[in-house]
XYZ file of C-alpha atoms in Angstrom:
409
model
C 55.818 78.966 -33.906
C 59.009 77.845 -34.515
C 59.794 80.351 -37.215
C 62.669 79.573 -39.446
C 64.911 78.147 -36.875
C 67.489 81.102 -35.940
C 67.480 84.208 -37.304
C 70.821 85.513 -37.904
C 70.785 87.978 -35.022
C 70.110 84.864 -32.565
C 72.619 82.920 -33.864
C 75.339 85.555 -33.869
C 74.222 86.498 -29.994
C 74.417 82.907 -29.277
C 78.302 82.530 -30.733
C 78.936 85.311 -28.806
C 77.734 83.752 -25.284
C 79.233 80.958 -26.296
C 82.512 82.130 -26.729
C 82.518 84.311 -23.564
C 83.120 81.297 -21.232
C 85.176 78.906 -23.422
C 88.074 78.807 -21.233
C 86.094 77.704 -18.089
C 84.195 74.850 -20.286
C 87.382 73.716 -21.814
C 88.794 73.228 -18.082
C 85.831 71.079 -17.409
C 86.276 68.778 -20.696
C 89.983 68.662 -19.891
C 90.039 67.589 -16.205
C 86.633 65.092 -17.056
C 89.241 63.517 -19.801
C 91.982 63.077 -17.671
C 92.567 59.749 -15.024
C 91.352 61.168 -12.157
C 88.126 60.152 -10.588
C 86.927 63.251 -8.490
C 86.053 65.936 -11.282
C 86.582 69.178 -10.022
C 86.840 68.585 -6.589
C 87.578 71.646 -4.217
C 88.424 73.638 -7.522
C 85.274 75.734 -8.034
C 87.625 78.716 -8.606
C 88.700 77.664 -11.975
C 84.664 78.052 -13.222
C 83.055 81.205 -14.407
C 81.987 83.324 -11.839
C 77.839 82.321 -12.331
C 79.748 78.327 -11.839
C 81.428 79.565 -8.724
C 78.066 80.973 -7.019
C 75.758 77.556 -6.535
C 77.082 74.618 -4.806
C 79.339 71.961 -6.478
C 78.357 68.476 -6.200
C 81.846 67.007 -5.913
C 82.843 63.212 -5.405
C 82.896 63.742 -1.420
C 78.776 64.630 -1.399
C 78.627 61.640 -3.853
C 79.709 59.695 -1.083
C 78.121 60.756 1.815
C 74.719 60.859 -0.830
C 75.897 56.710 -0.903
C 76.603 56.062 2.468
C 72.929 57.612 3.609
C 71.307 55.347 0.865
C 69.301 58.292 -0.548
C 69.532 61.003 -3.287
C 69.726 63.920 -0.413
C 69.686 66.835 -3.502
C 72.080 68.818 -0.659
C 75.433 69.275 -3.338
C 72.900 71.819 -5.427
C 72.106 75.036 -3.440
C 68.504 75.406 -3.758
C 67.239 72.359 -5.812
C 63.845 71.994 -6.351
C 62.210 69.185 -4.372
C 59.041 68.740 -6.352
C 58.313 65.365 -7.782
C 57.830 65.336 -11.663
C 55.669 62.493 -12.880
C 56.840 61.067 -16.028
C 54.209 58.216 -17.145
C 55.553 59.025 -20.664
C 58.975 59.927 -21.858
C 58.719 60.585 -25.783
C 61.726 61.081 -27.915
C 61.626 63.944 -30.868
C 64.958 63.959 -33.374
C 66.328 66.761 -33.189
C 66.962 67.781 -36.701
C 63.300 67.620 -38.123
C 61.452 70.648 -38.298
C 57.998 69.183 -38.687
C 58.370 66.634 -36.153
C 60.156 69.720 -33.666
C 56.767 71.417 -34.125
C 54.411 68.624 -33.887
C 55.534 67.453 -30.631
C 54.567 70.781 -29.000
C 50.474 70.089 -29.043
C 51.235 65.879 -27.509
C 50.077 65.079 -24.104
C 53.460 63.103 -22.920
C 54.927 63.918 -19.472
C 58.164 64.546 -20.382
C 59.037 65.200 -24.037
C 62.651 64.397 -25.213
C 64.510 66.331 -27.969
C 66.980 63.833 -29.605
C 70.044 64.805 -29.911
C 71.610 61.185 -30.246
C 70.604 57.981 -32.119
C 67.506 60.417 -33.786
C 70.194 62.946 -35.725
C 72.692 61.576 -38.450
C 75.812 63.097 -37.799
C 76.060 65.808 -40.616
C 72.996 67.038 -39.091
C 74.398 67.380 -35.528
C 75.363 71.218 -35.701
C 71.897 72.482 -37.549
C 69.961 70.086 -34.709
C 71.327 71.199 -31.844
C 70.244 74.850 -32.921
C 66.814 73.367 -33.810
C 66.266 71.771 -30.613
C 67.284 75.084 -28.649
C 64.818 77.190 -30.402
C 62.135 74.482 -30.002
C 63.094 74.959 -26.453
C 62.515 78.710 -26.524
C 59.199 78.528 -28.268
C 57.994 75.696 -25.850
C 55.462 76.651 -23.018
C 56.199 76.292 -19.232
C 53.241 74.830 -18.256
C 52.835 71.377 -20.586
C 55.022 68.633 -20.694
C 58.556 68.554 -19.240
C 61.281 69.688 -22.012
C 64.295 67.464 -22.070
C 67.132 66.972 -24.143
C 68.698 63.997 -24.794
C 72.587 64.704 -25.639
C 75.100 62.556 -26.990
C 77.470 60.124 -25.024
C 79.812 61.671 -22.744
C 83.086 60.565 -24.096
C 81.759 60.993 -27.699
C 83.207 63.827 -28.531
C 80.224 65.556 -29.005
C 78.628 65.837 -25.939
C 79.920 69.383 -24.926
C 79.010 71.188 -28.023
C 75.794 69.717 -27.180
C 75.728 70.964 -24.109
C 77.252 74.053 -24.201
C 74.166 75.379 -26.538
C 70.748 73.770 -25.155
C 72.057 73.994 -21.438
C 71.657 78.387 -22.427
C 67.798 77.761 -22.748
C 65.678 79.053 -19.783
C 63.045 76.326 -20.832
C 64.866 73.204 -20.553
C 64.327 71.014 -17.804
C 66.269 68.130 -17.551
C 68.921 66.414 -19.481
C 68.999 62.472 -20.690
C 72.406 61.353 -20.813
C 72.694 58.050 -22.860
C 74.857 55.432 -22.236
C 75.875 56.354 -18.631
C 78.127 53.379 -17.184
C 79.871 55.664 -14.169
C 79.223 58.475 -11.695
C 81.554 60.681 -13.925
C 79.490 60.608 -16.536
C 76.781 61.977 -14.603
C 79.120 64.334 -12.671
C 80.501 66.063 -16.020
C 77.054 67.009 -17.152
C 76.090 68.700 -13.928
C 79.279 70.642 -13.436
C 78.529 71.680 -16.597
C 75.091 72.903 -15.796
C 76.525 74.743 -13.401
C 78.752 76.822 -15.707
C 76.265 77.390 -18.561
C 73.027 77.376 -17.501
C 71.205 80.449 -16.597
C 71.408 81.454 -12.629
C 67.926 81.329 -12.117
C 66.820 78.152 -13.899
C 69.746 75.624 -13.349
C 68.406 74.739 -9.908
C 65.315 73.548 -11.843
C 67.983 70.984 -14.318
C 67.489 67.585 -13.708
C 69.415 64.722 -14.775
C 67.637 61.660 -16.397
C 70.983 58.863 -16.690
C 69.897 56.275 -19.111
C 71.606 52.733 -18.210
C 72.202 50.716 -21.723
C 75.047 48.038 -20.874
C 76.372 45.456 -18.411
C 78.857 48.133 -16.946
C 75.996 50.351 -16.371
C 74.201 47.723 -14.660
C 76.909 46.905 -12.457
C 77.734 50.492 -11.347
C 74.108 51.237 -10.481
C 74.567 52.778 -7.029
C 77.046 54.347 -7.953
C 75.208 56.127 -10.579
C 72.285 56.656 -8.973
C 74.270 58.626 -5.678
C 76.350 60.585 -8.205
C 74.848 63.740 -8.038
C 71.624 65.780 -6.271
C 70.638 66.556 -10.162
C 70.127 62.966 -10.964
C 65.791 62.189 -10.764
C 65.445 59.378 -13.084
C 67.219 55.908 -14.277
C 66.003 54.794 -17.853
C 66.266 51.154 -19.362
C 67.404 51.225 -22.651
C 67.184 47.669 -24.051
C 68.135 47.746 -27.471
C 71.900 48.977 -26.632
C 71.482 46.728 -23.047
C 70.923 43.830 -25.263
C 73.165 44.368 -27.886
C 76.161 44.624 -25.071
C 75.518 41.189 -23.665
C 74.602 39.981 -27.087
C 70.902 38.694 -26.070
C 67.999 38.668 -28.869
C 65.122 40.590 -27.718
C 61.767 38.829 -27.447
C 58.536 39.344 -26.765
C 58.548 38.271 -23.447
C 61.047 40.145 -22.747
C 62.683 36.898 -20.550
C 66.341 38.051 -21.468
C 65.959 41.332 -20.064
C 64.402 40.319 -16.388
C 67.581 41.220 -14.491
C 68.652 43.985 -16.049
C 65.122 45.851 -15.553
C 64.764 44.677 -11.964
C 68.060 46.010 -11.229
C 67.141 49.180 -12.237
C 63.498 49.725 -10.220
C 65.601 47.978 -7.626
C 68.229 50.979 -7.313
C 65.742 53.475 -8.379
C 63.445 53.220 -5.541
C 66.232 52.405 -2.992
C 67.617 55.880 -3.828
C 64.306 57.982 -4.277
C 64.697 58.236 -8.185
C 62.020 57.182 -10.600
C 62.794 54.210 -12.735
C 61.388 54.291 -16.719
C 60.787 51.211 -19.203
C 62.027 50.370 -22.416
C 60.823 51.294 -26.151
C 57.817 48.992 -27.454
C 59.655 49.055 -30.946
C 56.270 47.505 -32.296
C 54.763 50.736 -32.186
C 52.134 49.932 -34.362
C 50.628 46.987 -31.958
C 48.412 48.504 -29.236
C 48.436 44.732 -27.773
C 52.044 44.363 -27.420
C 52.028 47.737 -25.696
C 49.505 47.119 -23.411
C 51.494 43.617 -22.255
C 54.495 45.533 -21.563
C 53.400 48.821 -19.937
C 50.702 46.788 -17.534
C 54.218 44.177 -16.854
C 56.317 46.792 -16.417
C 54.018 48.304 -13.745
C 53.905 45.346 -12.010
C 57.697 45.399 -12.044
C 58.230 49.048 -10.186
C 58.262 50.882 -13.178
C 56.748 54.438 -13.017
C 56.723 54.918 -16.702
C 57.523 54.242 -20.227
C 59.629 55.472 -23.445
C 57.711 55.928 -26.241
C 58.858 56.773 -29.727
C 55.104 57.719 -31.477
C 52.093 59.915 -30.500
C 50.034 56.896 -30.868
C 51.128 54.752 -28.196
C 51.138 57.619 -25.768
C 47.451 57.226 -24.674
C 47.657 53.627 -23.606
C 51.260 54.277 -21.787
C 49.724 57.160 -20.164
C 46.464 55.756 -18.632
C 48.505 52.251 -17.668
C 51.031 53.829 -15.737
C 48.303 55.223 -13.875
C 46.821 52.825 -10.561
C 43.602 51.363 -11.809
C 40.218 52.320 -10.324
C 40.581 49.480 -8.095
C 43.664 50.156 -7.064
C 43.047 53.877 -6.098
C 39.529 52.837 -4.080
C 41.170 50.574 -2.107
C 44.163 52.883 -1.256
C 41.829 55.279 -0.159
C 40.124 52.862 2.146
C 43.048 51.524 3.544
C 44.172 55.333 3.939
C 41.214 56.428 5.821
C 40.558 53.455 7.321
C 44.735 53.520 9.304
C 43.418 57.096 10.238
C 40.411 56.320 12.407
C 42.350 53.083 13.742
C 45.335 55.670 14.608
C 43.195 57.846 16.611
C 41.816 54.701 18.886
C 45.611 54.033 19.035
C 44.892 50.698 16.944
C 48.065 49.649 14.726
C 47.296 46.748 12.293
C 43.018 46.469 11.699
C 41.708 44.492 9.770
C 40.105 45.123 6.336
C 37.795 42.713 4.064
C 39.032 39.428 5.684
C 43.095 40.820 5.752
C 45.462 42.136 8.033
C 46.265 45.876 7.091
C 49.670 46.993 8.884
C 51.721 49.752 8.196
C 53.583 48.640 5.040
C 50.203 48.117 3.142
C 49.883 51.936 4.483
C 52.597 52.775 2.623
C 52.158 50.985 -0.454
C 48.252 52.790 -0.386
C 49.898 56.284 0.174
C 51.868 55.766 -2.706
C 49.178 54.780 -5.331
C 47.125 57.500 -3.856
C 50.106 59.813 -4.287
C 50.759 58.816 -7.996
C 47.386 59.213 -8.461
C 46.620 62.691 -7.894
C 50.158 63.320 -9.432
C 48.354 61.921 -12.854
C 45.009 64.173 -12.656
C 43.142 61.605 -10.948
C 40.520 62.799 -8.532
C 39.948 60.475 -5.517
C 36.870 59.036 -5.342
C 34.027 58.985 -2.675
C 33.380 56.044 -0.417
C 30.130 55.496 -1.977
C 31.766 55.475 -5.052
C 34.597 53.193 -4.069
C 32.606 51.026 -2.781
C 30.704 50.357 -6.018
C 34.423 50.133 -7.812
C 35.210 47.332 -5.398
C 31.894 45.536 -5.859
C 32.902 45.320 -9.543
C 35.899 43.685 -9.000
C 39.783 44.420 -10.752
C 38.821 44.017 -14.439
C 40.003 46.287 -16.945
C 43.580 46.789 -15.546
C 43.921 51.188 -16.351
C 41.938 53.924 -14.629
C 38.639 55.200 -15.978
C 39.350 58.528 -14.348
C 42.823 59.710 -16.038
C 43.020 62.823 -18.074
C 43.238 62.213 -21.599
C 46.000 63.174 -23.950
C 46.664 63.915 -27.196
C 47.124 60.286 -29.284
C 47.381 61.659 -32.541
C 47.005 58.668 -34.911
C 49.227 60.334 -37.756
C 52.859 59.440 -38.334
C 53.758 63.202 -37.158
C 56.667 61.274 -35.654
C 58.788 58.407 -36.959
C 59.985 56.081 -34.762
C 63.419 55.900 -33.527
C 65.031 54.430 -30.258
């Protein structure tokens, strides 16, 4: 368990380690704050030996990615290529010991220990220590472990990264209020400078888009660094920035959400939808989940444990979709062997774009732990029609009804 959240010996060891690399990291911060548009381009020799031992993603490699239209992953040596499923991203306030402990038993795909909005300013220091301990106490084979740092340029992000990046169990950094590639590149350089060498290749970046400027710079952000793995839409900050009034229908946010989905899919990233602030209203949550999934989002943010089960199920393909996709995939393989391209399926023409859709559906189902039904089972599902909306074969998650984690944006 988390015990007393940092023994005196552990704190002393951490402080000694922090002090050892301050000069190199001071260079990072100074150069980020300068007006140069290239962060440490061609100057990795000023970093610590650990940092310079891996290839660094510079502005030059970003432009290659942007030109090719794909986030290539060539800028970070040995970057792990596996896709992580993130149907739910669950925020846990980093200064609340009880909630940190209870989060370890939840079934979210991604746990985000929050150092930003969920922590009062006078609790930032203790929150960093508590989050570090929560990371070290977590198990490897459960949810992805991430930390939301304070915004780049806030003056707090440097200390956040200096502490949490030292955990060998950290898997992702959520950067709030991302407005340019420079924000992402600063964090990626800190990963190379601070994170343990054997685990830094596993650290991904999740960029939270929260402003009009962030929307306008989506291509630049999405292709800024090979570590970028997902784009998150932060509705409350976005509405505040644009002076919008948030409604249940969400029409006022349609452009921003569509832009994020389009950019994410264009550059091979995941798109994660907004938080449902009516955390006790399951009907509104289902509406938001189903609409978000139809828009192309692959997951949704959550702020209360009771939201997790609905989100996890909604962001899996439905039984009907899975059955139809499996039929199409198998039909395509059979026809391809005979040299036939397009073919008929239940009176509809099936060509390559539809086959690609089917393969994506099946891939998402398998990632979510769903067993693809046999042909005879599929026939029954398809005869029953597309009613229900959610997959009945999804793996259940811990959907505690207690207020173990209070909501925060």
